[in-house]
Coordinates of C-alpha atoms in Angstrom, one line a residue:
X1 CA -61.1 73.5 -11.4
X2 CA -64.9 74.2 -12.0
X3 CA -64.3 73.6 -15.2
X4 CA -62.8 70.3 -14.9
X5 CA -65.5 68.8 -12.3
X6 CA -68.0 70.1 -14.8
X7 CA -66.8 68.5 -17.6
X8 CA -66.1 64.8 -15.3
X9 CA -69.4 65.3 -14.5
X10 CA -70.9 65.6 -17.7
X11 CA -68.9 62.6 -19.2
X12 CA -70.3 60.4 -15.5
X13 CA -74.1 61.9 -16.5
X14 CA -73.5 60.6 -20.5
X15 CA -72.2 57.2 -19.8
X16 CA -74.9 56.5 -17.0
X17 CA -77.5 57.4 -20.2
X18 CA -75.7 55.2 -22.1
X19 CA -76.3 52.4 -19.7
X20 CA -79.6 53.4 -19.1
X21 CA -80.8 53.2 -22.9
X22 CA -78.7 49.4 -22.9
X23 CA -81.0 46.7 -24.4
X24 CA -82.3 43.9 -22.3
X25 CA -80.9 41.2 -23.3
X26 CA -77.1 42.3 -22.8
X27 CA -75.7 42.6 -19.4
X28 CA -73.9 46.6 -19.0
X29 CA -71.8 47.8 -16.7
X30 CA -70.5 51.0 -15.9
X31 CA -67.0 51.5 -13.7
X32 CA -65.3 55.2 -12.7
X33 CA -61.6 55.7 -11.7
X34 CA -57.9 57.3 -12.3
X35 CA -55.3 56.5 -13.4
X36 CA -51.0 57.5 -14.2
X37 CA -48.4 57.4 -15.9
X38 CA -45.2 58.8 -17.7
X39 CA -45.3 60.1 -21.6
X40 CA -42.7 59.9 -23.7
X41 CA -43.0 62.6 -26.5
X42 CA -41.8 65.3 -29.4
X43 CA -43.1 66.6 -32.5
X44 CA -43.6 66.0 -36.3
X45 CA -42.3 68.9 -37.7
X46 CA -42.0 70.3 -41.7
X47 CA -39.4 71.3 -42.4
X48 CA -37.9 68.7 -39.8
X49 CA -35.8 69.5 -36.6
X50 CA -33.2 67.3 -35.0
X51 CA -35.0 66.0 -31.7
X52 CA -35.9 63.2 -29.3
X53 CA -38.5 62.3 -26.6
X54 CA -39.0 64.2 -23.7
X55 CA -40.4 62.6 -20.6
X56 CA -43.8 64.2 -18.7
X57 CA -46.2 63.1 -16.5
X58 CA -49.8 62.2 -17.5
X59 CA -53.0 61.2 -14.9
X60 CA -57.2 61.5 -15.1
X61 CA -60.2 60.4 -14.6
X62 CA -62.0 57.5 -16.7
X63 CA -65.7 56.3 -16.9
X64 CA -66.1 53.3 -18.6
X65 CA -69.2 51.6 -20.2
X66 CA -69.3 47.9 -21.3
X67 CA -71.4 45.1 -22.3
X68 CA -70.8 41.5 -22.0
X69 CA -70.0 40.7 -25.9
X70 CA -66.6 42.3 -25.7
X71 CA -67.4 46.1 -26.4
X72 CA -67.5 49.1 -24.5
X73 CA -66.9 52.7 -24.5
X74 CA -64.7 55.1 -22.2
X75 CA -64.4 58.5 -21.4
X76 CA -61.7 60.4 -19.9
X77 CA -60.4 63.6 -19.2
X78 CA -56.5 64.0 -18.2
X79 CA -54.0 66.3 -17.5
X80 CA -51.0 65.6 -20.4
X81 CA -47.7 66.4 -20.3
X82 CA -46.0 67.2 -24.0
X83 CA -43.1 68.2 -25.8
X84 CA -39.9 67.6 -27.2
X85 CA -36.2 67.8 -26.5
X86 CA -33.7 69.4 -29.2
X87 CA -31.1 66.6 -30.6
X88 CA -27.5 68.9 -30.8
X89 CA -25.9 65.7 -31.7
X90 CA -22.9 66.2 -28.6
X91 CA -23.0 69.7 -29.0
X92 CA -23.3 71.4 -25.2
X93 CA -26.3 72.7 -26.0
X94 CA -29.9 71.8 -24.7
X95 CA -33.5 72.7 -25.6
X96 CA -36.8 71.3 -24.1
X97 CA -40.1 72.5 -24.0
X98 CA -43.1 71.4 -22.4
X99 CA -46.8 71.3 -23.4
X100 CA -49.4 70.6 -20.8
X101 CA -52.7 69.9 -21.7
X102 CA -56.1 69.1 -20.5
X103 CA -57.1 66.0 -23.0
X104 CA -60.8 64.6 -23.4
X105 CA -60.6 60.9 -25.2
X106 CA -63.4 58.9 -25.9
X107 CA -62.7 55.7 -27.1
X108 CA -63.7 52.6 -28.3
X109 CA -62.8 49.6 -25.7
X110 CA -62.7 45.9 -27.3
X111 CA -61.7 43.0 -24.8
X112 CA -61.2 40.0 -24.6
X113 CA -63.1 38.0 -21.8
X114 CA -61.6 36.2 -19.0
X115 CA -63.0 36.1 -15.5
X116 CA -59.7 37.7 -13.9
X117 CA -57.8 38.7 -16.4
X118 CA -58.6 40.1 -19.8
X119 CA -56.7 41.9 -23.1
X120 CA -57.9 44.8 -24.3
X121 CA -57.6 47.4 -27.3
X122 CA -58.7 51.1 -27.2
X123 CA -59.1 53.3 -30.2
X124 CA -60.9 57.1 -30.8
X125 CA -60.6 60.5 -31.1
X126 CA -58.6 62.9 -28.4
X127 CA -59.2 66.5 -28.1
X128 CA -57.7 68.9 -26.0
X129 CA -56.7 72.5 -25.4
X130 CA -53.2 73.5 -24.3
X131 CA -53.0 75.3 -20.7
X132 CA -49.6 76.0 -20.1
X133 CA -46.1 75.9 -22.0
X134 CA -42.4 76.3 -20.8
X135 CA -39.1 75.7 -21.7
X136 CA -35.5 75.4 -21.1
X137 CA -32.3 76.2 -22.2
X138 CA -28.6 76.6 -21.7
X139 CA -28.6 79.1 -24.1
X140 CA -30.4 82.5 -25.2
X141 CA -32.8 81.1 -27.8
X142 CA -33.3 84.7 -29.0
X143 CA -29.6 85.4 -29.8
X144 CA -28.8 82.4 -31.3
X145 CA -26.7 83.9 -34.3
X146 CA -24.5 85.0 -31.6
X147 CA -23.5 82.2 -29.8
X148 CA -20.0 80.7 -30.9
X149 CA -20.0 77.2 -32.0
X150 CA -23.8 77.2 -32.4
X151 CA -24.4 74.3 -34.7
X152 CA -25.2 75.1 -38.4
X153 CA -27.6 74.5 -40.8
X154 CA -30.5 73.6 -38.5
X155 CA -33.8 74.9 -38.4
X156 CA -34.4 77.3 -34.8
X157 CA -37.7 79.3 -34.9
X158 CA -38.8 76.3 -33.5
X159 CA -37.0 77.8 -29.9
X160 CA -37.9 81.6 -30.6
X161 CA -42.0 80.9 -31.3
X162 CA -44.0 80.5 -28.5
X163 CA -47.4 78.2 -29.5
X164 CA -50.2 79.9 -30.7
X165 CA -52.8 77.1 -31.1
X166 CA -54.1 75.9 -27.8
X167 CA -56.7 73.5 -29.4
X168 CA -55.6 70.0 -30.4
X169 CA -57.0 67.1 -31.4
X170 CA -56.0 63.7 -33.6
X171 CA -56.1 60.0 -32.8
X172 CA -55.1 57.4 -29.9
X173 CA -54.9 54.0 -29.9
X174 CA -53.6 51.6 -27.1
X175 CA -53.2 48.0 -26.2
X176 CA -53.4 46.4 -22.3
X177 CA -54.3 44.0 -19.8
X178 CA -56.5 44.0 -17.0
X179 CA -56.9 42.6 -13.6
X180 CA -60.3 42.0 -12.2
X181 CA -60.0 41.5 -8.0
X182 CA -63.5 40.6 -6.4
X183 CA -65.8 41.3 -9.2
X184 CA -65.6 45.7 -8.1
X185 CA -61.8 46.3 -8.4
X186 CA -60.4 46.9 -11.9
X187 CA -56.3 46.8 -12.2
X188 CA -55.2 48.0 -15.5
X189 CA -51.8 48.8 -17.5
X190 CA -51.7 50.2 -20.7
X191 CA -49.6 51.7 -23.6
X192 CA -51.4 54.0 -25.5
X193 CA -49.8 56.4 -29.2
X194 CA -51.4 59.6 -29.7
X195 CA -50.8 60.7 -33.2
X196 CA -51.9 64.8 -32.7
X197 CA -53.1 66.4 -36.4
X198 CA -53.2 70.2 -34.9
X199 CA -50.2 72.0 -35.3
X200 CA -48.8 74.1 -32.0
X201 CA -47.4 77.3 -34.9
X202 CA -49.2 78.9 -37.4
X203 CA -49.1 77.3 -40.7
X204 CA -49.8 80.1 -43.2
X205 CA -47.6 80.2 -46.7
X206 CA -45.4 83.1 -45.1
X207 CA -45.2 80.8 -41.7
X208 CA -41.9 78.7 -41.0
X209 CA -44.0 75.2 -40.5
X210 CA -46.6 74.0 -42.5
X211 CA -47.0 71.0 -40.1
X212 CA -46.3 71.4 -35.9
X213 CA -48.0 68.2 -34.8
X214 CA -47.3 66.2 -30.9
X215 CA -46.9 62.4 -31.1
X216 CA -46.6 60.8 -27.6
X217 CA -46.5 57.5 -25.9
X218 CA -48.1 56.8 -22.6
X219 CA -47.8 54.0 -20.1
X220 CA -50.0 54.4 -17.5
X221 CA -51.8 52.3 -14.4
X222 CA -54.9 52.7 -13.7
X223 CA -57.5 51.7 -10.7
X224 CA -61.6 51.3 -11.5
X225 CA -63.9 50.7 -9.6
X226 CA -67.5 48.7 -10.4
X227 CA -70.6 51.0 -10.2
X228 CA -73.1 47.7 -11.4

């Protein structure tokens, strides 16, 4: 938790910076809030798997900056659920694992202006490192050439491996609307794609996957409030 408030208040200290070192003649303004939401998510695997989304949980803190000629910046730091859920195609089998994840975007923000409500893109870079990981099964993942009926011809290290690489990072991007209510309180919904370009597994020659990379969608409402 130290961590975390040292990190929220490092991104608060940078923004307010930011503001301070505006120019003149545009008028800034700096807002801090949460927000959550749900994710919907799996992986990009090679070789491929059979799979599907998995649902998780996703909420932060953001700090925005913004100017008056439709550009800002934000900074956030979030708590991400990942994973993916194992496609047995009617089988009675299940698999699903879950990734959390402490995530650090800092994004572009592009709007267009209206006095109470306003569109908006966001687009930048996401890092993050991987706290925890779980799964579960109806099955014993480590003695799958055992089970009867196990379907064939489908890749399953996949299950066995646990992940090894607790650094991520890639891209998000994200589309929304937002309300203004008496010029302090910002109202926001968003969908946002994260395409991840880390891989979870080791990707040596001798390693099953050469790629191991999340891809997630999250919806997510969020609440600012106006600082100037």
């Amino acid at each position: 938790m130290n961590m975390i408030r040292n990190i929220a208040l490092a991104l608060l200290l940078s923004v307010v910076g930011l503001t301070a070192s505006a120019q003149a003649h545009y008028t800034s303004k700096v807002a801090i809030g949460g927000k959550a939401g749900v994710t919907l998510s799996k992986m990009s695997f090679a070789p491929s798997t059979k799979q599907s989304f998995v649902v998780g949980e996703t909420m932060g803190i953001t700090v925005r900056y913004w100017e008056e000629r439709h550009f800002g910046l934000i900074a956030e730091l979030n708590l991400e659920q990942r994973g993916w859920k194992e496609n047995f195609e009617g089988a009675p089998f299940s698999f699903e694992r879950k990734l959390n994840y402490i995530q650090l975007p800092l994004l572009t923000h592009i709007f267009f202006r209206g006095r109470t409500v306003k569109g908006f893109f966001n687009l930048g870079p996401e890092v993050g490192y991987m706290i925890s990981t779980s799964y579960s099964s109806n099955f014993d993942v480590h003695n799958i050439a055992n089970i009867p009926d196990f379907p064939p011809n489908r890749e399953t290290d996949q299950m066995v491996l646990e992940p090894t690489n607790k650094f991520d990072y890639g891209i998000s991007g994200g589309a929304g609307i937002e309300f203004t209510i008496k010029r302090k309180h910002l109202i926001n919904l968003e969908a946002r794609y994260y395409f991840g370009i880390g891989n979870i597994f080791p990707d040596e020659r001798r390693d099953t996957f050469s790629a191991s990379r999340g891809m997630s969608i999250l919806v997510t409402l969020g609440y600012s409030y106006r600082l100037k």
